[in-house]
Coordinates of C-alpha atoms in Angstrom, one line a residue:
X1 CA 60.7 -108.2 52.0
X2 CA 63.2 -104.8 51.7
X3 CA 66.1 -104.7 53.2
X4 CA 69.3 -102.4 53.5
X5 CA 73.0 -103.3 54.5
X6 CA 76.5 -101.1 55.2
X7 CA 80.1 -102.8 55.5
X8 CA 82.1 -102.9 57.8
X9 CA 85.1 -102.0 56.9
X10 CA 87.5 -102.9 60.3
X11 CA 86.1 -106.2 60.7
X12 CA 84.9 -107.2 56.6
X13 CA 81.0 -107.1 58.1
X14 CA 77.7 -106.7 56.5
X15 CA 75.5 -105.1 59.4
X16 CA 71.1 -104.8 57.4
X17 CA 68.0 -105.1 58.5
X18 CA 65.1 -105.8 56.3
X19 CA 61.4 -104.9 56.5
X20 CA 58.3 -107.7 54.3
X21 CA 56.7 -105.6 52.1
X22 CA 53.4 -107.6 52.8
X23 CA 53.6 -106.4 56.6
X24 CA 55.2 -102.8 55.6
X25 CA 51.8 -102.7 53.4
X26 CA 49.5 -103.8 55.9
X27 CA 50.6 -100.7 58.5
X28 CA 50.0 -98.4 55.3
X29 CA 46.4 -99.6 55.0
X30 CA 45.4 -99.6 58.6
X31 CA 46.5 -95.8 59.0
X32 CA 44.6 -94.4 55.6
X33 CA 41.3 -96.4 57.0
X34 CA 42.5 -95.0 60.3
X35 CA 42.9 -91.4 58.5
X36 CA 39.8 -92.4 56.5
X37 CA 37.5 -93.2 59.4
X38 CA 38.4 -90.3 61.2
X39 CA 38.5 -87.5 58.0
X40 CA 35.6 -85.6 58.8
X41 CA 34.5 -81.9 56.3
X42 CA 31.3 -79.8 56.4
X43 CA 29.6 -80.1 59.7
X44 CA 28.5 -84.3 59.6
X45 CA 30.2 -84.8 55.7
X46 CA 33.2 -88.3 56.4
X47 CA 34.1 -90.8 53.9
X48 CA 33.7 -94.5 54.2
X49 CA 35.5 -97.1 52.6
X50 CA 34.2 -100.8 51.4
X51 CA 36.2 -103.8 49.7
X52 CA 34.7 -105.8 46.8
X53 CA 33.3 -108.0 49.0
X54 CA 31.2 -105.5 50.5
X55 CA 33.3 -105.7 53.1
X56 CA 33.3 -102.1 56.0
X57 CA 37.0 -101.3 55.9
X58 CA 36.9 -97.2 56.9
X59 CA 33.5 -95.2 59.1
X60 CA 32.6 -92.0 60.9
X61 CA 30.7 -94.9 62.8
X62 CA 33.1 -97.6 64.3
X63 CA 30.0 -99.9 65.3
X64 CA 30.2 -101.1 61.1
X65 CA 33.8 -101.1 60.5
X66 CA 33.8 -104.9 59.3
X67 CA 30.7 -105.6 58.4
X68 CA 29.3 -106.0 55.1
X69 CA 27.2 -104.0 53.1
X70 CA 27.4 -107.0 50.1
X71 CA 23.9 -105.4 48.4
X72 CA 26.1 -101.9 48.3
X73 CA 29.1 -103.3 47.0
X74 CA 27.5 -105.0 44.3
X75 CA 25.2 -102.2 43.4
X76 CA 28.2 -99.8 42.8
X77 CA 30.3 -102.5 41.0
X78 CA 26.9 -102.9 38.5
X79 CA 27.3 -99.3 37.7
X80 CA 30.5 -98.5 37.2
X81 CA 29.9 -101.8 34.9
X82 CA 27.4 -100.3 32.7
X83 CA 29.1 -96.4 33.0
X84 CA 32.3 -98.4 31.9
X85 CA 34.2 -96.2 34.2
X86 CA 36.0 -96.1 37.9
X87 CA 33.2 -93.5 39.2
X88 CA 29.5 -92.6 39.8
X89 CA 26.9 -91.5 41.5
X90 CA 25.1 -94.1 43.3
X91 CA 21.5 -94.6 45.6
X92 CA 20.2 -96.5 47.8
X93 CA 19.5 -97.0 51.7
X94 CA 22.0 -96.1 53.6
X95 CA 22.9 -98.5 57.2
X96 CA 23.4 -95.4 59.1
X97 CA 23.0 -92.3 59.9
X98 CA 23.9 -89.3 62.8
X99 CA 20.7 -89.0 63.8
X100 CA 20.0 -92.8 64.0
X101 CA 17.7 -92.7 61.2
X102 CA 17.7 -96.2 59.5
X103 CA 16.9 -96.6 55.4
X104 CA 17.3 -93.0 54.7
X105 CA 18.2 -92.4 50.5
X106 CA 21.3 -91.4 50.7
X107 CA 23.5 -90.4 47.0
X108 CA 27.3 -91.5 47.0
X109 CA 29.8 -90.2 44.9
X110 CA 32.7 -93.8 44.9
X111 CA 35.3 -94.6 43.2
X112 CA 36.9 -98.5 43.1
X113 CA 41.2 -98.5 43.2
X114 CA 42.0 -101.0 40.8
X115 CA 45.7 -101.8 43.0
X116 CA 43.9 -102.9 46.3
X117 CA 40.6 -103.0 45.1
X118 CA 38.8 -100.3 47.1
X119 CA 35.8 -98.9 46.8
X120 CA 35.9 -95.7 48.1
X121 CA 33.0 -92.9 48.6
X122 CA 31.0 -90.1 50.1
X123 CA 27.8 -89.2 49.9
X124 CA 25.3 -87.1 51.4
X125 CA 21.5 -88.2 52.4
X126 CA 18.2 -86.6 50.4
X127 CA 16.5 -85.7 53.4
X128 CA 19.8 -83.7 54.5
X129 CA 20.1 -82.2 51.0
X130 CA 15.8 -81.7 51.3
X131 CA 16.3 -79.8 54.2
X132 CA 19.3 -77.8 52.7
X133 CA 17.3 -76.5 50.8
X134 CA 14.8 -75.8 52.6
X135 CA 17.1 -74.1 55.3
X136 CA 18.6 -72.5 52.1
X137 CA 15.5 -71.5 51.0
X138 CA 14.0 -70.4 54.4
X139 CA 17.6 -68.5 55.0
X140 CA 17.2 -66.7 51.2
X141 CA 13.3 -66.0 51.8
X142 CA 14.9 -64.3 55.1
X143 CA 17.4 -62.7 53.5
X144 CA 15.5 -61.7 50.6
X145 CA 12.6 -60.4 53.0
X146 CA 15.6 -58.4 54.2
X147 CA 16.8 -57.5 50.9
X148 CA 13.3 -56.7 50.3
X149 CA 12.2 -54.1 53.4
X150 CA 15.9 -53.0 52.8
X151 CA 15.0 -52.2 48.9
X152 CA 11.8 -51.1 50.4
X153 CA 13.4 -48.2 52.5
X154 CA 15.4 -47.9 50.0
X155 CA 12.8 -46.7 47.8
X156 CA 11.1 -45.1 50.6
X157 CA 13.6 -42.5 51.3
X158 CA 14.8 -43.2 47.4
X159 CA 10.2 -41.9 47.6
X160 CA 11.2 -39.5 50.1
X161 CA 13.2 -37.8 48.6
X162 CA 11.7 -37.2 45.2
X163 CA 8.6 -36.3 47.4
X164 CA 10.4 -33.9 48.7
X165 CA 12.7 -33.1 45.8
X166 CA 9.1 -33.2 43.6
X167 CA 7.8 -30.5 46.7
X168 CA 10.9 -28.3 45.6
X169 CA 10.8 -27.9 41.8
X170 CA 6.4 -27.8 42.2
X171 CA 7.4 -25.4 44.3
X172 CA 10.4 -23.2 42.7
X173 CA 8.8 -24.1 39.2
X174 CA 5.3 -22.2 40.9
X175 CA 7.2 -19.9 41.8
X176 CA 9.1 -19.7 38.6
X177 CA 5.4 -19.7 37.0
X178 CA 4.4 -16.9 39.0
X179 CA 7.1 -14.7 38.0
X180 CA 7.3 -15.6 34.4
X181 CA 2.8 -15.5 34.2
X182 CA 3.0 -11.9 36.0
X183 CA 5.6 -11.5 33.3
X184 CA 3.6 -12.5 30.0
X185 CA 0.3 -10.3 31.7
X186 CA 3.1 -7.2 31.8
X187 CA 4.3 -8.1 28.5
X188 CA 0.3 -9.2 27.7
X189 CA -0.5 -5.4 29.4
X190 CA 2.7 -3.6 27.5
X191 CA 0.9 -5.1 24.3
X192 CA -1.5 -3.9 24.7
X193 CA -1.2 0.0 26.4
X194 CA 1.8 -0.3 22.6
X195 CA -0.7 -1.7 20.9
X196 CA -3.2 1.1 22.6
X197 CA -1.1 4.1 21.9
X198 CA -0.3 2.7 17.2
X199 CA -3.9 2.6 17.9
X200 CA -3.7 6.3 19.1
X201 CA -1.6 7.7 17.5
X202 CA -2.7 5.8 14.4
X203 CA -6.3 8.3 14.8
X204 CA -4.7 11.2 16.2
X205 CA -2.4 14.1 15.9
X206 CA 0.1 14.1 18.2
X207 CA 0.9 17.7 19.2
X208 CA -2.7 18.6 19.9
X209 CA -4.3 14.6 20.5
X210 CA -7.2 15.5 18.4
X211 CA -8.4 12.9 16.0
X212 CA -6.7 13.5 11.7
X213 CA -8.2 12.5 9.4
X214 CA -8.2 8.5 9.3
X215 CA -10.1 9.0 12.4
X216 CA -12.2 12.7 10.9
X217 CA -13.4 10.1 7.8
X218 CA -14.5 7.6 10.0
X219 CA -16.6 9.8 11.9
X220 CA -17.9 11.4 9.5
X221 CA -19.6 8.9 8.0
X222 CA -21.3 7.7 10.5
X223 CA -22.4 11.3 11.4
X224 CA -24.4 11.3 7.5
X225 CA -25.5 7.6 8.5
X226 CA -26.8 9.0 11.9
X227 CA -28.3 11.7 10.5
X228 CA -29.3 10.2 7.0
X229 CA -31.3 8.3 9.8
X230 CA -32.5 11.3 11.5
X231 CA -33.9 12.7 7.9
X232 CA -31.1 16.4 9.3
X233 CA -28.2 17.3 8.0
X234 CA -23.7 17.3 8.7
X235 CA -21.4 19.8 8.4
X236 CA -18.6 19.1 7.6
X237 CA -16.3 22.9 8.5
X238 CA -12.6 23.7 7.4
X239 CA -11.8 26.0 9.6
X240 CA -8.4 28.1 9.1
X241 CA -6.2 30.4 11.3
X242 CA -5.4 33.5 9.8
X243 CA -2.1 34.5 10.6
X244 CA -0.4 32.9 12.2
X245 CA 2.6 31.8 10.3
X246 CA 3.1 35.3 11.3
X247 CA 3.4 34.0 14.8
X248 CA 5.8 31.7 13.9
X249 CA 7.9 33.7 12.2
X250 CA 7.7 36.5 15.0
X251 CA 7.8 34.5 18.7
X252 CA 9.5 30.2 17.5
X253 CA 8.3 27.7 16.4
X254 CA 7.5 26.2 20.2
X255 CA 5.6 29.8 21.1
X256 CA 3.0 28.3 17.8
X257 CA 3.1 24.8 18.9
X258 CA 1.9 25.7 22.4
X259 CA -1.3 28.2 20.2
X260 CA -2.3 24.6 18.7
X261 CA -2.5 23.1 21.7
X262 CA -4.2 24.9 23.8
X263 CA -7.2 26.0 20.9
X264 CA -7.0 22.2 20.5
X265 CA -8.3 22.5 23.1
X266 CA -11.2 25.1 23.1
X267 CA -12.5 23.3 20.2
X268 CA -13.0 20.0 21.9
X269 CA -14.0 21.7 24.1
X270 CA -16.9 23.1 21.5
X271 CA -17.3 20.1 19.9
X272 CA -18.5 18.9 22.5
X273 CA -19.4 15.2 22.0
X274 CA -21.9 15.2 19.4
X275 CA -19.5 16.1 16.5
X276 CA -15.2 16.0 16.2
X277 CA -12.9 18.4 16.0
X278 CA -10.2 16.9 14.2
X279 CA -6.4 18.3 13.0
X280 CA -5.5 18.2 9.3
X281 CA -1.8 19.7 9.2
X282 CA -0.7 23.0 9.9
X283 CA -3.6 25.6 11.1
X284 CA -6.4 23.7 10.1
X285 CA -8.9 22.5 11.5
X286 CA -12.0 20.8 10.6
X287 CA -15.1 20.0 12.2
X288 CA -17.6 17.9 11.6
X289 CA -21.3 18.4 13.2
X290 CA -24.3 15.7 12.4
X291 CA -27.3 15.8 13.5
X292 CA -28.4 19.5 12.3
X293 CA -32.3 21.2 11.2
X294 CA -30.9 23.4 8.0
X295 CA -28.2 25.2 6.6
X296 CA -28.9 28.5 9.6
X297 CA -28.0 26.5 12.6
X298 CA -24.8 25.0 10.6
X299 CA -23.8 28.4 10.0
X300 CA -24.0 29.7 14.0
X301 CA -21.6 26.7 15.2
X302 CA -19.4 27.9 12.8
X303 CA -19.8 31.2 13.7
X304 CA -19.5 29.8 17.5
X305 CA -16.0 28.8 16.1
X306 CA -15.0 32.4 15.3
X307 CA -15.9 33.7 18.1
X308 CA -14.2 30.6 20.5
X309 CA -11.0 32.4 19.2
X310 CA -11.9 36.7 20.0
X311 CA -10.8 35.5 24.0
X312 CA -7.2 36.3 23.9
X313 CA -4.6 33.5 24.7
X314 CA -1.4 33.6 26.9
X315 CA 1.6 32.3 26.1
X316 CA 5.5 32.2 28.2
X317 CA 3.7 36.2 29.2
X318 CA 3.0 36.9 25.2
X319 CA -1.3 37.9 24.9
X320 CA -2.0 36.7 21.1
X321 CA -5.1 37.1 18.5
X322 CA -6.8 34.8 16.5
X323 CA -9.0 34.4 14.0
X324 CA -10.5 31.9 11.4
X325 CA -12.0 31.8 7.9
X326 CA -14.2 28.7 7.6
X327 CA -15.8 26.2 4.9
X328 CA -18.2 25.1 5.3
X329 CA -19.8 21.9 2.9
X330 CA -23.4 20.3 3.7
X331 CA -24.1 16.8 3.6
X332 CA -26.7 16.2 1.5
X333 CA -26.7 19.2 -0.1
X334 CA -22.9 18.9 -1.4
X335 CA -22.2 15.1 -1.4
X336 CA -22.5 11.8 0.4
X337 CA -18.6 11.1 1.7
X338 CA -16.3 12.5 3.9
X339 CA -13.3 12.9 1.2
X340 CA -15.9 14.5 -1.7
X341 CA -17.1 17.3 1.5
X342 CA -13.8 17.8 3.0
X343 CA -12.6 18.5 -0.6
X344 CA -15.6 21.5 -0.9
X345 CA -14.8 22.7 2.7
X346 CA -11.4 22.9 1.3
X347 CA -12.1 24.6 -2.2
X348 CA -14.8 27.1 -0.5
X349 CA -11.9 28.0 2.7
X350 CA -9.3 28.3 -0.4
X351 CA -11.4 30.8 -2.0
X352 CA -12.9 32.4 1.1
X353 CA -9.5 33.5 1.6
X354 CA -8.4 35.3 -1.6
X355 CA -11.5 37.2 -1.1
X356 CA -10.3 37.8 2.5
X357 CA -9.8 36.6 6.4
X358 CA -12.0 36.1 8.6
X359 CA -15.2 34.9 6.4
X360 CA -17.5 31.7 5.9
X361 CA -18.5 31.0 3.2
X362 CA -20.8 28.0 2.2
X363 CA -20.9 25.6 -1.2
X364 CA -23.5 26.1 -3.3
X365 CA -24.1 26.0 -6.4
X366 CA -22.2 28.7 -8.2
X367 CA -19.2 27.6 -6.7
X368 CA -20.1 23.9 -7.9
X369 CA -20.5 25.1 -11.3
X370 CA -16.8 26.4 -11.4
X371 CA -15.9 22.9 -10.6
X372 CA -17.0 21.6 -12.9
X373 CA -15.7 24.0 -15.6
X374 CA -12.2 23.8 -14.4
X375 CA -12.5 19.6 -14.2
X376 CA -13.4 19.8 -17.9
X377 CA -10.8 22.7 -18.8
X378 CA -8.2 20.4 -16.7
X379 CA -9.5 17.5 -19.2
X380 CA -9.6 19.3 -22.1
X381 CA -5.8 20.3 -21.3
X382 CA -4.2 17.8 -20.9
X383 CA -5.3 16.7 -25.2
X384 CA -4.7 20.5 -26.0
X385 CA -1.1 20.1 -27.1
X386 CA -1.2 17.1 -28.9
X387 CA -4.2 18.7 -30.4
X388 CA -2.2 21.6 -31.6
X389 CA -4.6 23.8 -29.6
X390 CA -1.1 26.1 -27.9
X391 CA 0.2 29.0 -29.3
X392 CA 2.9 31.5 -28.2
X393 CA 2.4 35.0 -28.9
X394 CA 4.7 37.5 -28.1
X395 CA 4.4 41.2 -26.7
X396 CA 6.9 43.2 -27.9
X397 CA 9.9 45.4 -25.5
X398 CA 11.0 48.6 -26.5
X399 CA 13.7 50.8 -26.5
X400 CA 11.1 54.6 -25.5
X401 CA 14.1 56.1 -27.0
X402 CA 14.1 55.0 -30.5
X403 CA 11.2 52.9 -31.1
X404 CA 12.2 49.7 -32.2
X405 CA 11.6 46.0 -31.4
X406 CA 14.5 45.6 -29.3
X407 CA 13.0 42.4 -27.7
X408 CA 9.9 40.2 -27.4
X409 CA 8.1 37.7 -24.5
X410 CA 6.6 34.5 -25.2
X411 CA 3.4 33.9 -24.3
X412 CA 1.7 30.5 -24.6
X413 CA -1.9 31.3 -25.3
X414 CA -5.1 28.4 -25.2
X415 CA -8.1 28.9 -28.4
X416 CA -10.3 25.2 -27.1
X417 CA -13.4 24.7 -29.8
X418 CA -15.0 23.7 -27.7
X419 CA -14.7 26.5 -24.5
X420 CA -12.9 29.8 -26.6
X421 CA -9.7 31.1 -25.7
X422 CA -8.6 30.0 -21.6
X423 CA -6.7 32.8 -20.3
X424 CA -3.1 31.5 -19.3
X425 CA -3.6 32.2 -15.0
X426 CA -6.2 30.0 -15.8
X427 CA -5.0 27.0 -18.1
X428 CA -0.6 27.3 -16.0
X429 CA -2.3 26.9 -13.1
X430 CA -3.3 23.4 -14.1
X431 CA 0.0 23.0 -15.1
X432 CA 1.8 22.9 -12.5
X433 CA -0.8 22.0 -10.1
X434 CA -0.8 18.3 -12.8
X435 CA 3.2 18.8 -12.5
X436 CA 2.8 19.4 -17.3
X437 CA 4.3 22.1 -16.3
X438 CA 7.6 20.2 -17.7
X439 CA 5.8 19.5 -20.8
X440 CA 3.9 22.6 -21.6
X441 CA 7.5 24.9 -20.8
X442 CA 9.7 22.1 -23.1
X443 CA 6.8 23.0 -26.4
X444 CA 6.9 27.6 -24.7
X445 CA 11.0 27.3 -25.6
X446 CA 11.0 25.2 -28.7
X447 CA 8.8 27.2 -29.7
X448 CA 10.2 30.2 -29.3
X449 CA 13.7 29.6 -29.9
X450 CA 12.5 28.4 -33.0
X451 CA 10.8 32.1 -33.6
X452 CA 13.5 33.8 -32.5
X453 CA 15.4 32.9 -35.2
X454 CA 13.1 33.6 -37.8
X455 CA 12.6 37.2 -36.2
X456 CA 16.7 37.8 -36.6
X457 CA 16.5 36.7 -39.7
X458 CA 16.6 40.5 -41.2
X459 CA 16.0 42.3 -37.6
X460 CA 18.1 45.0 -38.0
X461 CA 19.6 44.7 -34.0
X462 CA 19.6 41.9 -31.8
X463 CA 15.7 40.8 -31.0
X464 CA 16.9 38.4 -27.7
X465 CA 12.8 36.4 -26.6
X466 CA 11.9 36.4 -23.0
X467 CA 11.2 32.6 -21.6
X468 CA 9.3 32.4 -18.6
X469 CA 10.8 29.4 -16.7
X470 CA 8.4 27.9 -14.4
X471 CA 9.7 26.4 -10.3
X472 CA 9.5 23.2 -11.7
X473 CA 10.8 23.2 -14.7
X474 CA 14.5 24.6 -13.2
X475 CA 14.5 21.9 -9.9
X476 CA 13.6 19.5 -13.0
X477 CA 16.5 17.3 -13.5
X478 CA 18.5 17.8 -17.2
X479 CA 16.9 20.9 -17.4
X480 CA 20.1 22.4 -18.7
X481 CA 21.2 19.8 -20.9
X482 CA 16.9 20.5 -22.8
X483 CA 17.7 24.3 -23.1
X484 CA 20.6 23.8 -24.9
X485 CA 19.4 21.0 -27.0
X486 CA 16.8 23.1 -27.9
X487 CA 19.2 26.2 -28.8
X488 CA 21.2 24.2 -31.0
X489 CA 18.6 22.0 -32.9
X490 CA 17.8 25.4 -34.0
X491 CA 20.7 26.9 -34.1
X492 CA 20.0 30.2 -32.9
X493 CA 22.8 32.1 -29.8
X494 CA 22.0 31.9 -26.6
X495 CA 23.1 35.0 -26.3
X496 CA 19.5 35.9 -28.0
X497 CA 17.2 34.0 -24.8
X498 CA 16.6 35.0 -21.6
X499 CA 15.3 33.1 -18.7
X500 CA 12.4 34.7 -16.6
X501 CA 12.1 32.8 -13.5
X502 CA 10.2 35.0 -10.2
X503 CA 10.6 34.7 -6.7
X504 CA 9.3 31.9 -5.8
X505 CA 11.8 30.0 -7.3
X506 CA 14.5 31.3 -5.2
X507 CA 12.1 30.7 -1.5
X508 CA 11.3 27.6 -2.8
X509 CA 14.6 26.1 -2.7
X510 CA 18.5 29.0 -3.7
X511 CA 20.7 26.3 -3.3
X512 CA 19.1 23.6 -5.7
X513 CA 18.9 26.0 -8.3
X514 CA 21.8 28.3 -8.2
X515 CA 23.8 25.3 -9.6
X516 CA 21.0 24.8 -13.0
X517 CA 21.4 28.7 -13.1
X518 CA 24.8 29.0 -12.9
X519 CA 25.5 26.7 -15.8
X520 CA 23.0 28.7 -18.1
X521 CA 24.8 31.4 -17.1
X522 CA 28.0 30.2 -18.7
X523 CA 26.7 28.8 -21.9
X524 CA 25.5 32.3 -22.6
X525 CA 21.4 32.7 -21.4
X526 CA 20.3 36.0 -19.4
X527 CA 18.9 35.9 -16.5
X528 CA 16.0 38.3 -15.5
X529 CA 14.3 38.6 -12.4
X530 CA 10.6 38.8 -13.1
X531 CA 7.6 40.8 -10.7
X532 CA 10.7 43.1 -9.0
X533 CA 9.9 44.3 -5.8
X534 CA 7.0 42.1 -5.0
X535 CA 9.3 40.0 -2.8
X536 CA 10.4 40.1 0.9
X537 CA 13.9 39.6 -0.5
X538 CA 14.2 40.7 -4.0
X539 CA 17.9 42.5 -3.4
X540 CA 19.0 39.7 -1.9
X541 CA 19.5 37.4 -4.9
X542 CA 20.7 40.5 -6.7
X543 CA 23.3 39.8 -4.2
X544 CA 23.0 35.9 -4.5
X545 CA 22.7 35.2 -8.4
X546 CA 24.1 36.7 -11.3
X547 CA 21.0 38.6 -12.2
X548 CA 21.2 40.7 -15.7
X549 CA 17.7 42.0 -16.1
X550 CA 15.1 43.0 -13.6
X551 CA 11.8 43.7 -14.1
X552 CA 9.3 46.0 -12.9
X553 CA 6.6 44.3 -11.7
X554 CA 3.0 46.2 -13.2
X555 CA 1.6 47.0 -9.9
X556 CA 4.4 49.7 -9.0
X557 CA 4.0 50.9 -12.7
X558 CA -0.2 51.6 -13.0
X559 CA 0.4 53.1 -9.4
X560 CA 3.1 55.5 -9.7
X561 CA 1.7 58.2 -11.7
X562 CA -0.7 58.4 -8.6
X563 CA 1.2 56.9 -5.5
X564 CA 4.1 58.6 -4.3
X565 CA 5.0 55.2 -2.7
X566 CA 5.6 52.9 -5.7
X567 CA 6.9 55.5 -6.7
X568 CA 9.5 56.0 -4.6
X569 CA 9.3 51.7 -5.4
X570 CA 10.0 52.7 -9.2
X571 CA 12.2 54.4 -8.6
X572 CA 13.9 52.7 -5.8
X573 CA 14.5 49.1 -8.3
X574 CA 15.8 51.9 -11.5
X575 CA 18.2 53.0 -9.3
X576 CA 19.7 49.9 -8.1
X577 CA 18.9 49.1 -11.7
X578 CA 21.7 51.0 -12.7
X579 CA 24.4 51.3 -10.1
X580 CA 25.4 46.9 -10.9
X581 CA 24.5 47.9 -15.3
X582 CA 22.2 45.1 -14.3
X583 CA 19.1 46.3 -17.7
X584 CA 16.1 47.1 -16.6
X585 CA 12.3 46.1 -17.9
X586 CA 9.0 48.7 -16.8
X587 CA 5.7 46.1 -17.3
X588 CA 2.5 46.2 -17.4
X589 CA 2.5 50.0 -19.2
X590 CA -0.2 51.7 -20.9
X591 CA -0.2 55.5 -21.2
X592 CA 2.1 57.9 -22.5
X593 CA 1.7 59.8 -18.9
X594 CA 4.1 56.3 -17.4
X595 CA 6.1 55.4 -20.4
X596 CA 7.4 59.7 -20.5
X597 CA 7.8 59.4 -16.5
X598 CA 9.4 55.9 -16.9
X599 CA 11.8 57.8 -19.4
X600 CA 12.6 60.2 -17.7
X601 CA 13.6 58.1 -14.6
X602 CA 15.8 56.6 -17.1
X603 CA 14.1 53.4 -18.1
X604 CA 13.4 53.2 -21.3
X605 CA 12.7 49.2 -21.9
X606 CA 8.9 49.4 -22.4
X607 CA 6.8 45.9 -21.8
X608 CA 2.7 47.1 -21.9
X609 CA -0.5 47.3 -24.4
X610 CA 1.1 51.3 -25.1
X611 CA 3.0 49.9 -27.2
X612 CA 1.5 46.3 -27.7
X613 CA -0.6 43.4 -26.7
X614 CA 0.8 40.0 -27.0
X615 CA 1.1 38.3 -31.0
X616 CA 1.4 36.1 -33.0
X617 CA 4.7 35.4 -34.4
X618 CA 4.1 37.1 -38.9
X619 CA 2.9 40.5 -37.4
X620 CA 6.0 40.5 -34.6
X621 CA 7.8 39.6 -37.8
X622 CA 6.0 43.5 -38.9
X623 CA 6.1 44.8 -36.7
X624 CA 10.1 44.6 -36.4
X625 CA 10.3 47.4 -38.9
X626 CA 8.9 49.8 -37.9
X627 CA 9.6 52.3 -35.6
X628 CA 6.8 53.1 -32.7
X629 CA 6.0 56.1 -31.1
X630 CA 8.8 58.5 -29.7
X631 CA 8.7 61.5 -26.8

């Protein structure tokens, strides 16, 4: 029993109250069982309580309270004992189901309370589990279907978006591709146009748009092949416009260029579709005319070329007349290769112009023989220096008052063992064209310095030696050093050496040669201007350069006796020289009358056959000891 008491002091009483423990425990159990019977969870979830003997103490169904489920209790105790625990899962046939069905399979979770010996449990019916699972599956299927529908709708939406984007992108890409394709086609068109322009430029003259040399040779090669099949001739005609340079100098290059363009149009119309006309450079044109019957037909066509130029050209209100010199070579007579025919037509054109302007000249056997001789001379000249075939002779320059030699001009001579004596005009021209003039000039300078030393060993007065210098020598690097080294090698005074130059040196590049000439003059060399009066600007060179000597050209000396104009020129040259204190030499003097007149005019230094032809050094040395003719 459990009691509670309290002392009441006034009376000394103890007042108390108590209750038996068994009654309190019973009440607690009863209330707890009632609470368990009424407890619910989920929709049909409930708890039940059995005692150790299987009596139902608490249950959802009041009708089952007090009944015995002995088999369930025994099965539960057996399970708990075997598992050595106070809780576990138990499967059995349930005597109750909310739906009223009996003996339904059920799984319950049970826990045994040892103090009160209660078996407390709750469970689920397997059928309900199946139904729940089926329901959940159904819900899941439905939810899955809904999700699938959503996913499908989403996919369809995305597909539509993608299709729309794809359409927009494809449309955009299509436009860009079309733009890119058009751009590529435009670029290809420009490339093709540029390629065509380059091809045209590579094969045509920029100014006249006529074929150039490349296309001319190609068309000539085809023309030769076609003429060979036809058994006919082909003519290559080299055309040079006479006096074209005068048009450029007088009216300017603009008028000259327009004249070339108009000439090209006339020539192109004349050539037509059967032949080719090309601009070869400058004022030169070349016709290539295939399938000609004979030389007479070629001559007739050449005459047509000249006839085409008869009508005046009117340019910027200026009426201009032209004529042409023409050189002609023929296939198969003169060769079967385009370059060979061009070369021969060019050669005969050059010869034609030397004979006079406005002529038509054909390549022939005589010219062929001269060419072969020229080529032979070229081959021989290359080794002439090494074989010692070249020599230097000296033409004396005489003081007509004393009759004494005061100078000499060094002149190169070539005697070939196979060809005999070769004119200096021939082999010097060969040397100029083949760039052998540098070696030839060095040889003459070396020999002249050596001989100048010997010539002055026993001379009563200094004897100068003149050496001709070509433009190529003067412009060659190291020329000054070469001259200085040569005079130093032979210990000859620089004052004894005279370097003779023609006006061509100054015409080609006056500014380029000025430093060289100044350097030589500072070292004591004299500078002579040869062939004075034959150029267009001889007087200007006297001001630009410190010329120490001028030589009157023989063309004036020969004519001055009978030609007043030539005499006036000679008088003027002598007056200019004397007023500028420049030594003057008359070259080409051959007669006593010429020598006498020159002496009267004040020119006392005479060079020419009147006194002597060019001599070997030994004869010149002997001659210096004598007194020559004096008046």
